[in-house]
XYZ file of C-alpha atoms in Angstrom:
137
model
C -2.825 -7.315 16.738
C -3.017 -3.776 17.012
C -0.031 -2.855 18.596
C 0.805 -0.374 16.102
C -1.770 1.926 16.988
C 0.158 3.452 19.690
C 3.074 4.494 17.497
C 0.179 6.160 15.049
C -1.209 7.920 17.641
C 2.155 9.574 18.369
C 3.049 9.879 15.181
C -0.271 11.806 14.895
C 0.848 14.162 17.570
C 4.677 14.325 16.119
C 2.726 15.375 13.230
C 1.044 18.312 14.589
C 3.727 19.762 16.597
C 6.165 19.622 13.271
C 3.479 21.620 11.736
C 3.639 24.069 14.472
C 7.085 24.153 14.751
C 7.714 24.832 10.794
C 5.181 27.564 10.647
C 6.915 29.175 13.309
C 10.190 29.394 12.197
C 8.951 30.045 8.776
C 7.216 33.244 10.622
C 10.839 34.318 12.193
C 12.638 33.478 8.832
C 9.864 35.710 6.862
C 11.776 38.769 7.498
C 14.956 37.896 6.689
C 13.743 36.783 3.113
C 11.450 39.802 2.669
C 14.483 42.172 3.085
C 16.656 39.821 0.565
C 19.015 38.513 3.141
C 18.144 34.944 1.664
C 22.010 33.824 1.336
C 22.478 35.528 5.283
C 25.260 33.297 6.372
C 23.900 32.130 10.072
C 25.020 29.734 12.527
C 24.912 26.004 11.600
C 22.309 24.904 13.581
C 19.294 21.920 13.828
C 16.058 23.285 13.854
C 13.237 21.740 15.855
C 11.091 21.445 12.864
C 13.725 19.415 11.312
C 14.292 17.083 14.638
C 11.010 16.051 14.419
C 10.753 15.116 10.655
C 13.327 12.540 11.819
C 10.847 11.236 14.271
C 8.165 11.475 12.436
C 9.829 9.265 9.606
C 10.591 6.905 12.269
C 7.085 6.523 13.681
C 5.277 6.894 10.125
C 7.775 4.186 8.270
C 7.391 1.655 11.159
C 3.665 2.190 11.985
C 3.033 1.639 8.503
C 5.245 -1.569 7.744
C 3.184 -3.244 11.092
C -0.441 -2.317 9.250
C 1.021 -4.061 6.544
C 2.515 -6.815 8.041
C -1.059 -7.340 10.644
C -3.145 -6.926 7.342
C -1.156 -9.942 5.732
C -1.635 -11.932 8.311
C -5.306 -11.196 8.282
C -4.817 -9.239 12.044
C -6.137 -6.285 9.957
C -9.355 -6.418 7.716
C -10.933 -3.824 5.517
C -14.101 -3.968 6.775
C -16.202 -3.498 10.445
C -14.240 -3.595 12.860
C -11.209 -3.351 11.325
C -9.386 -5.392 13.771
C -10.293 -9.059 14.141
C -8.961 -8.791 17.918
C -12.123 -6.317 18.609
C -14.462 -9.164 17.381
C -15.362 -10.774 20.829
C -14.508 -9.214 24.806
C -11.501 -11.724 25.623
C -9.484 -11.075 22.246
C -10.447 -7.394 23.027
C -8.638 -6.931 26.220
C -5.576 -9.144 25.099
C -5.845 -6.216 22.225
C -5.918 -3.731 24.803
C -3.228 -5.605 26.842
C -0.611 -5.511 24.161
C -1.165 -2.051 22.762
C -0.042 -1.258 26.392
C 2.902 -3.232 26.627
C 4.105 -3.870 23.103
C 2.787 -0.542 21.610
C 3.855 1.377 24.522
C 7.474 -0.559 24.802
C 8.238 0.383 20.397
C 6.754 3.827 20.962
C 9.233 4.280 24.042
C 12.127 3.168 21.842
C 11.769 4.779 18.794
C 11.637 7.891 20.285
C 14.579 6.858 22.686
C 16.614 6.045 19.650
C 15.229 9.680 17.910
C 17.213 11.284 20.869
C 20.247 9.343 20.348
C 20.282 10.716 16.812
C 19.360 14.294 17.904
C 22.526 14.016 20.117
C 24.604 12.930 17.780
C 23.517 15.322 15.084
C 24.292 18.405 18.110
C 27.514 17.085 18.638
C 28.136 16.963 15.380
C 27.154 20.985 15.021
C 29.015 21.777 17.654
C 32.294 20.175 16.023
C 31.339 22.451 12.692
C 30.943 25.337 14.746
C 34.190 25.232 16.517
C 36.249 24.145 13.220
C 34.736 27.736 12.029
C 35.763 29.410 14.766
C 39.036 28.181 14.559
C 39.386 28.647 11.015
C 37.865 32.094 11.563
C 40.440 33.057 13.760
């Protein structure tokens, strides 16, 4: 029914914080490009911004394949209210009901899976560093 909209309303939050965290760094890196160090060689490194375009592509791509998927099975209307589950009290809270255990549950695992791939991706910058430091040396 509407379990989706918990995912959104992460997603919505992912959102804002990867907006936050690119115009940071885009602040710190401002320097460095102003003084033409563009091609500076730095550290390999994952920057948050980028960490949470990954979870925002998670979140976006699967809260908007289960709008789709509620709207073809009619869960999902264009018009007032939007959600046929909002149409009487009882099919309300059973809306309410799942959002907070199915919407919750994805939400939870998504973003549990987003830090499985944030620790991989580390581990994997930590192998490049230390190959360059041993090729360094």
């Amino acid at each position: 029914m509407a379990c989706f909209i918990v995912p959104a309303a992460e997603a919505i939050v992912v959102t804002a914080a990867y907006i936050a965290a690119k115009k940071s760094e885009q602040k710190i890196q401002a320097p460095k490009l102003a003084q033409g160090n563009k091609f500076e060689t730095e550290e390999p490194k994952i920057t948050w911004s980028k960490r949470l375009s990954w979870l925002m592509g998670l979140l976006w791509g699967g809260v908007l394949l289960l709008a789709f998927e509620h709207f073809w099975h009619g869960e999902v209307v264009p018009y007032a209210p939007f959600l046929t589950a909002m149409a009487t009290p009882e099919e309300t809270n059973q809306m309410l009901h799942e959002m907070a255990t199915v919407g919750v549950s994805m939400a939870v695992t998504v973003t549990a899976v987003w830090g499985v791939i944030c620790a991989v991706a580390e581990a994997k910058v930590k192998a490049i560093k230390k190959s360059l430091k041993k090729d360094a040396a």
